[in-house]
């Protein structure tokens, strides 16, 4: 970790590539706590008060520093809990979710943005949850609002991030190695429990880092877990929806879990890429109805990716839709 406080904060911006999950509190309860009066009116117009004055900047910095310190405290506490629970991997997943719920909800409360949540009835599905990604705030929301019993998928490099990375690994979430798909595909042959009988490893270019990650993946099936992933694979610089990678479809074909899209709106304006100024922009989280993958076929992967991407584009405001 960098020696300066500002340098440490800048590292937070790089968490955009990584996923963690959460939630012990029901979304219906969360909605009652955080929703303020009609924020959807601002979201539809896609306008907000952009106060760049020094007072606003100081308040923003105080909130960010408070978020960072609070997150380090909860991360340290749950890391100790995870160490004690090393012999019980499923319990570590559950505790990781509780950590995400507590930390994500706390961080959103500190930031103070009004939030509108729709489709809460779909939050309790065992599913593959996917979300668009345009701001660090997305990670806080995902940590908070995905259900208990959910595992995330992140790059293997997450282990190098102080406290947070080690907690992610201790929580038994998945890590992928994008640089070495060949060895990962060979390893997949050893874990047939996840795949349908028609599985062909050459059709599934999903790379999991090592045998330990496969044990966690196998737990998804054995322990009725859910998954959470950002299908864009990276964070949008301007809030517009990026092309989807195929990983979430591969995961659906492997697990046959339904896909529940989570559409996040306004987060790119609340905390812009490259900025440490958090604005009081109203936010919206909308769960869409589950998409069944029971009859999906590997030869139609591109069609499924396009279908889900088009569904997202139709749900987002004009300023977040992909350019033609």
PDB file of N, CA and C in Angstrom, residues 253-311:
ATOM      1  N   UNK A 253     -23.851 -21.990 -18.999  1.00  0.00           N
ATOM      2  CA  UNK A 253     -23.852 -23.307 -19.622  1.00  0.00           C
ATOM      3  C   UNK A 253     -23.275 -24.368 -18.693  1.00  0.00           C
ATOM      4  N   UNK A 254     -22.320 -23.955 -17.869  1.00  0.00           N
ATOM      5  CA  UNK A 254     -21.703 -24.905 -16.941  1.00  0.00           C
ATOM      6  C   UNK A 254     -22.609 -25.244 -15.768  1.00  0.00           C
ATOM      7  N   UNK A 255     -23.307 -24.252 -15.238  1.00  0.00           N
ATOM      8  CA  UNK A 255     -24.094 -24.444 -14.016  1.00  0.00           C
ATOM      9  C   UNK A 255     -25.591 -24.585 -14.268  1.00  0.00           C
ATOM     10  N   UNK A 256     -26.057 -24.118 -15.441  1.00  0.00           N
ATOM     11  CA  UNK A 256     -27.484 -24.094 -15.768  1.00  0.00           C
ATOM     12  C   UNK A 256     -28.281 -23.221 -14.811  1.00  0.00           C
ATOM     13  N   UNK A 257     -27.618 -22.274 -14.187  1.00  0.00           N
ATOM     14  CA  UNK A 257     -28.325 -21.315 -13.341  1.00  0.00           C
ATOM     15  C   UNK A 257     -28.982 -20.246 -14.215  1.00  0.00           C
ATOM     16  N   UNK A 258     -30.132 -19.703 -13.801  1.00  0.00           N
ATOM     17  CA  UNK A 258     -30.704 -18.568 -14.531  1.00  0.00           C
ATOM     18  C   UNK A 258     -29.832 -17.331 -14.358  1.00  0.00           C
ATOM     19  N   UNK A 259     -29.978 -16.383 -15.263  1.00  0.00           N
ATOM     20  CA  UNK A 259     -29.243 -15.120 -15.208  1.00  0.00           C
ATOM     21  C   UNK A 259     -30.190 -14.026 -14.742  1.00  0.00           C
ATOM     22  N   UNK A 260     -29.783 -13.294 -13.709  1.00  0.00           N
ATOM     23  CA  UNK A 260     -30.572 -12.161 -13.210  1.00  0.00           C
ATOM     24  C   UNK A 260     -29.785 -10.882 -13.467  1.00  0.00           C
ATOM     25  N   UNK A 261     -30.190 -10.075 -14.459  1.00  0.00           N
ATOM     26  CA  UNK A 261     -29.484  -8.813 -14.714  1.00  0.00           C
ATOM     27  C   UNK A 261     -29.798  -7.774 -13.638  1.00  0.00           C
ATOM     28  N   UNK A 262     -28.767  -7.059 -13.212  1.00  0.00           N
ATOM     29  CA  UNK A 262     -28.916  -5.918 -12.308  1.00  0.00           C
ATOM     30  C   UNK A 262     -28.488  -4.673 -13.092  1.00  0.00           C
ATOM     31  N   UNK A 263     -29.412  -3.773 -13.317  1.00  0.00           N
ATOM     32  CA  UNK A 263     -29.140  -2.574 -14.107  1.00  0.00           C
ATOM     33  C   UNK A 263     -28.880  -1.410 -13.154  1.00  0.00           C
ATOM     34  N   UNK A 264     -27.659  -0.884 -13.182  1.00  0.00           N
ATOM     35  CA  UNK A 264     -27.273   0.230 -12.313  1.00  0.00           C
ATOM     36  C   UNK A 264     -27.277   1.520 -13.121  1.00  0.00           C
ATOM     37  N   UNK A 265     -27.924   2.541 -12.582  1.00  0.00           N
ATOM     38  CA  UNK A 265     -28.056   3.819 -13.275  1.00  0.00           C
ATOM     39  C   UNK A 265     -27.591   4.960 -12.385  1.00  0.00           C
ATOM     40  N   UNK A 266     -26.812   5.861 -12.963  1.00  0.00           N
ATOM     41  CA  UNK A 266     -26.411   7.074 -12.255  1.00  0.00           C
ATOM     42  C   UNK A 266     -25.079   6.988 -11.538  1.00  0.00           C
ATOM     43  N   UNK A 267     -24.531   5.802 -11.378  1.00  0.00           N
ATOM     44  CA  UNK A 267     -23.293   5.680 -10.596  1.00  0.00           C
ATOM     45  C   UNK A 267     -22.105   6.347 -11.292  1.00  0.00           C
ATOM     46  N   UNK A 268     -22.122   6.374 -12.632  1.00  0.00           N
ATOM     47  CA  UNK A 268     -21.003   6.989 -13.370  1.00  0.00           C
ATOM     48  C   UNK A 268     -20.962   8.497 -13.150  1.00  0.00           C
ATOM     49  N   UNK A 269     -22.099   9.091 -12.818  1.00  0.00           N
ATOM     50  CA  UNK A 269     -22.135  10.519 -12.536  1.00  0.00           C
ATOM     51  C   UNK A 269     -21.811  10.813 -11.077  1.00  0.00           C
ATOM     52  N   UNK A 270     -22.152   9.865 -10.209  1.00  0.00           N
ATOM     53  CA  UNK A 270     -21.887  10.076  -8.792  1.00  0.00           C
ATOM     54  C   UNK A 270     -20.391  10.016  -8.482  1.00  0.00           C
ATOM     55  N   UNK A 271     -19.701   9.093  -9.127  1.00  0.00           N
ATOM     56  CA  UNK A 271     -18.238   8.970  -8.903  1.00  0.00           C
ATOM     57  C   UNK A 271     -17.599   8.671 -10.250  1.00  0.00           C
ATOM     58  N   UNK A 272     -17.103   9.702 -10.886  1.00  0.00           N
ATOM     59  CA  UNK A 272     -16.568   9.563 -12.234  1.00  0.00           C
ATOM     60  C   UNK A 272     -15.190   8.924 -12.231  1.00  0.00           C
ATOM     61  N   UNK A 273     -14.876   8.243 -13.323  1.00  0.00           N
ATOM     62  CA  UNK A 273     -13.575   7.595 -13.466  1.00  0.00           C
ATOM     63  C   UNK A 273     -12.471   8.637 -13.401  1.00  0.00           C
ATOM     64  N   UNK A 274     -11.448   8.380 -12.588  1.00  0.00           N
ATOM     65  CA  UNK A 274     -10.319   9.296 -12.457  1.00  0.00           C
ATOM     66  C   UNK A 274     -10.562  10.443 -11.501  1.00  0.00           C
ATOM     67  N   UNK A 275     -11.710  10.436 -10.812  1.00  0.00           N
ATOM     68  CA  UNK A 275     -12.039  11.533  -9.907  1.00  0.00           C
ATOM     69  C   UNK A 275     -12.151  11.017  -8.476  1.00  0.00           C
ATOM     70  N   UNK A 276     -11.868  11.906  -7.528  1.00  0.00           N
ATOM     71  CA  UNK A 276     -12.092  11.601  -6.118  1.00  0.00           C
ATOM     72  C   UNK A 276     -13.176  12.505  -5.541  1.00  0.00           C
ATOM     73  N   UNK A 277     -14.038  13.012  -6.414  1.00  0.00           N
ATOM     74  CA  UNK A 277     -15.152  13.862  -6.009  1.00  0.00           C
ATOM     75  C   UNK A 277     -16.452  13.084  -6.175  1.00  0.00           C
ATOM     76  N   UNK A 278     -17.087  12.758  -5.065  1.00  0.00           N
ATOM     77  CA  UNK A 278     -18.358  12.039  -5.104  1.00  0.00           C
ATOM     78  C   UNK A 278     -19.497  13.043  -5.064  1.00  0.00           C
ATOM     79  N   UNK A 279     -20.392  12.958  -6.039  1.00  0.00           N
ATOM     80  CA  UNK A 279     -21.503  13.895  -6.166  1.00  0.00           C
ATOM     81  C   UNK A 279     -22.793  13.265  -5.663  1.00  0.00           C
ATOM     82  N   UNK A 280     -23.752  14.089  -5.215  1.00  0.00           N
ATOM     83  CA  UNK A 280     -25.001  13.557  -4.628  1.00  0.00           C
ATOM     84  C   UNK A 280     -26.013  13.120  -5.678  1.00  0.00           C
ATOM     85  N   UNK A 281     -25.563  12.411  -6.686  1.00  0.00           N
ATOM     86  CA  UNK A 281     -26.438  11.972  -7.768  1.00  0.00           C
ATOM     87  C   UNK A 281     -27.385  10.873  -7.301  1.00  0.00           C
ATOM     88  N   UNK A 282     -28.667  10.943  -7.647  1.00  0.00           N
ATOM     89  CA  UNK A 282     -29.577   9.835  -7.345  1.00  0.00           C
ATOM     90  C   UNK A 282     -29.165   8.587  -8.127  1.00  0.00           C
ATOM     91  N   UNK A 283     -29.276   7.435  -7.508  1.00  0.00           N
ATOM     92  CA  UNK A 283     -28.893   6.165  -8.113  1.00  0.00           C
ATOM     93  C   UNK A 283     -30.111   5.257  -8.204  1.00  0.00           C
ATOM     94  N   UNK A 284     -30.058   4.312  -9.143  1.00  0.00           N
ATOM     95  CA  UNK A 284     -31.130   3.326  -9.271  1.00  0.00           C
ATOM     96  C   UNK A 284     -30.531   1.950  -9.506  1.00  0.00           C
ATOM     97  N   UNK A 285     -31.112   0.967  -8.843  1.00  0.00           N
ATOM     98  CA  UNK A 285     -30.753  -0.435  -9.046  1.00  0.00           C
ATOM     99  C   UNK A 285     -32.035  -1.162  -9.440  1.00  0.00           C
ATOM    100  N   UNK A 286     -32.008  -1.814 -10.605  1.00  0.00           N
ATOM    101  CA  UNK A 286     -33.194  -2.521 -11.088  1.00  0.00           C
ATOM    102  C   UNK A 286     -32.838  -3.972 -11.402  1.00  0.00           C
ATOM    103  N   UNK A 287     -33.492  -4.899 -10.697  1.00  0.00           N
ATOM    104  CA  UNK A 287     -33.354  -6.313 -11.006  1.00  0.00           C
ATOM    105  C   UNK A 287     -34.353  -6.657 -12.114  1.00  0.00           C
ATOM    106  N   UNK A 288     -33.885  -7.317 -13.160  1.00  0.00           N
ATOM    107  CA  UNK A 288     -34.770  -7.776 -14.224  1.00  0.00           C
ATOM    108  C   UNK A 288     -35.162  -9.227 -13.955  1.00  0.00           C
ATOM    109  N   UNK A 289     -36.272  -9.686 -14.539  1.00  0.00           N
ATOM    110  CA  UNK A 289     -36.703 -11.076 -14.320  1.00  0.00           C
ATOM    111  C   UNK A 289     -35.624 -12.067 -14.737  1.00  0.00           C
ATOM    112  N   UNK A 290     -35.523 -13.191 -14.042  1.00  0.00           N
ATOM    113  CA  UNK A 290     -34.507 -14.194 -14.372  1.00  0.00           C
ATOM    114  C   UNK A 290     -34.651 -14.700 -15.808  1.00  0.00           C
ATOM    115  N   UNK A 291     -33.511 -14.917 -16.443  1.00  0.00           N
ATOM    116  CA  UNK A 291     -33.463 -15.473 -17.803  1.00  0.00           C
ATOM    117  C   UNK A 291     -33.075 -16.942 -17.688  1.00  0.00           C
ATOM    118  N   UNK A 292     -33.964 -17.837 -18.069  1.00  0.00           N
ATOM    119  CA  UNK A 292     -33.677 -19.267 -17.977  1.00  0.00           C
ATOM    120  C   UNK A 292     -32.583 -19.656 -18.967  1.00  0.00           C
ATOM    121  N   UNK A 293     -31.649 -20.482 -18.505  1.00  0.00           N
ATOM    122  CA  UNK A 293     -30.565 -20.978 -19.370  1.00  0.00           C
ATOM    123  C   UNK A 293     -30.631 -22.501 -19.496  1.00  0.00           C
ATOM    124  N   UNK A 294     -31.713 -23.088 -19.049  1.00  0.00           N
ATOM    125  CA  UNK A 294     -31.830 -24.541 -18.997  1.00  0.00           C
ATOM    126  C   UNK A 294     -31.643 -25.186 -20.370  1.00  0.00           C
ATOM    127  N   UNK A 295     -32.146 -24.509 -21.409  1.00  0.00           N
ATOM    128  CA  UNK A 295     -32.089 -25.084 -22.760  1.00  0.00           C
ATOM    129  C   UNK A 295     -31.068 -24.396 -23.668  1.00  0.00           C
ATOM    130  N   UNK A 296     -30.173 -23.621 -23.082  1.00  0.00           N
ATOM    131  CA  UNK A 296     -29.155 -22.952 -23.887  1.00  0.00           C
ATOM    132  C   UNK A 296     -28.179 -23.975 -24.479  1.00  0.00           C
ATOM    133  N   UNK A 297     -27.660 -23.648 -25.664  1.00  0.00           N
ATOM    134  CA  UNK A 297     -26.728 -24.534 -26.360  1.00  0.00           C
ATOM    135  C   UNK A 297     -25.414 -23.795 -26.618  1.00  0.00           C
ATOM    136  N   UNK A 298     -24.321 -24.517 -26.551  1.00  0.00           N
ATOM    137  CA  UNK A 298     -22.995 -23.911 -26.674  1.00  0.00           C
ATOM    138  C   UNK A 298     -22.782 -23.245 -28.019  1.00  0.00           C
ATOM    139  N   UNK A 299     -23.384 -23.771 -29.084  1.00  0.00           N
ATOM    140  CA  UNK A 299     -23.162 -23.200 -30.411  1.00  0.00           C
ATOM    141  C   UNK A 299     -23.880 -21.866 -30.604  1.00  0.00           C
ATOM    142  N   UNK A 300     -24.696 -21.448 -29.644  1.00  0.00           N
ATOM    143  CA  UNK A 300     -25.419 -20.182 -29.755  1.00  0.00           C
ATOM    144  C   UNK A 300     -24.921 -19.144 -28.748  1.00  0.00           C
ATOM    145  N   UNK A 301     -23.709 -19.290 -28.289  1.00  0.00           N
ATOM    146  CA  UNK A 301     -23.169 -18.390 -27.269  1.00  0.00           C
ATOM    147  C   UNK A 301     -23.254 -16.928 -27.708  1.00  0.00           C
ATOM    148  N   UNK A 302     -22.851 -16.639 -28.937  1.00  0.00           N
ATOM    149  CA  UNK A 302     -22.870 -15.254 -29.417  1.00  0.00           C
ATOM    150  C   UNK A 302     -24.285 -14.680 -29.412  1.00  0.00           C
ATOM    151  N   UNK A 303     -25.268 -15.496 -29.729  1.00  0.00           N
ATOM    152  CA  UNK A 303     -26.657 -15.033 -29.738  1.00  0.00           C
ATOM    153  C   UNK A 303     -27.114 -14.672 -28.326  1.00  0.00           C
ATOM    154  N   UNK A 304     -26.733 -15.475 -27.355  1.00  0.00           N
ATOM    155  CA  UNK A 304     -27.128 -15.205 -25.973  1.00  0.00           C
ATOM    156  C   UNK A 304     -26.464 -13.926 -25.447  1.00  0.00           C
ATOM    157  N   UNK A 305     -25.194 -13.737 -25.794  1.00  0.00           N
ATOM    158  CA  UNK A 305     -24.489 -12.522 -25.372  1.00  0.00           C
ATOM    159  C   UNK A 305     -25.194 -11.292 -25.930  1.00  0.00           C
ATOM    160  N   UNK A 306     -25.532 -11.331 -27.217  1.00  0.00           N
ATOM    161  CA  UNK A 306     -26.209 -10.195 -27.857  1.00  0.00           C
ATOM    162  C   UNK A 306     -27.584  -9.959 -27.259  1.00  0.00           C
ATOM    163  N   UNK A 307     -28.311 -11.023 -26.977  1.00  0.00           N
ATOM    164  CA  UNK A 307     -29.652 -10.886 -26.408  1.00  0.00           C
ATOM    165  C   UNK A 307     -29.613 -10.165 -25.068  1.00  0.00           C
ATOM    166  N   UNK A 308     -28.700 -10.567 -24.188  1.00  0.00           N
ATOM    167  CA  UNK A 308     -28.619  -9.949 -22.869  1.00  0.00           C
ATOM    168  C   UNK A 308     -28.098  -8.517 -22.978  1.00  0.00           C
ATOM    169  N   UNK A 309     -27.145  -8.276 -23.874  1.00  0.00           N
ATOM    170  CA  UNK A 309     -26.620  -6.923 -24.072  1.00  0.00           C
ATOM    171  C   UNK A 309     -27.717  -5.990 -24.564  1.00  0.00           C
ATOM    172  N   UNK A 310     -28.523  -6.455 -25.520  1.00  0.00           N
ATOM    173  CA  UNK A 310     -29.628  -5.641 -26.036  1.00  0.00           C
ATOM    174  C   UNK A 310     -30.656  -5.354 -24.939  1.00  0.00           C
ATOM    175  N   UNK A 311     -30.856  -6.319 -24.058  1.00  0.00           N
ATOM    176  CA  UNK A 311     -31.782  -6.123 -22.948  1.00  0.00           C
ATOM    177  C   UNK A 311     -31.300  -5.008 -22.034  1.00  0.00           C
TER     178      UNK A 311
END
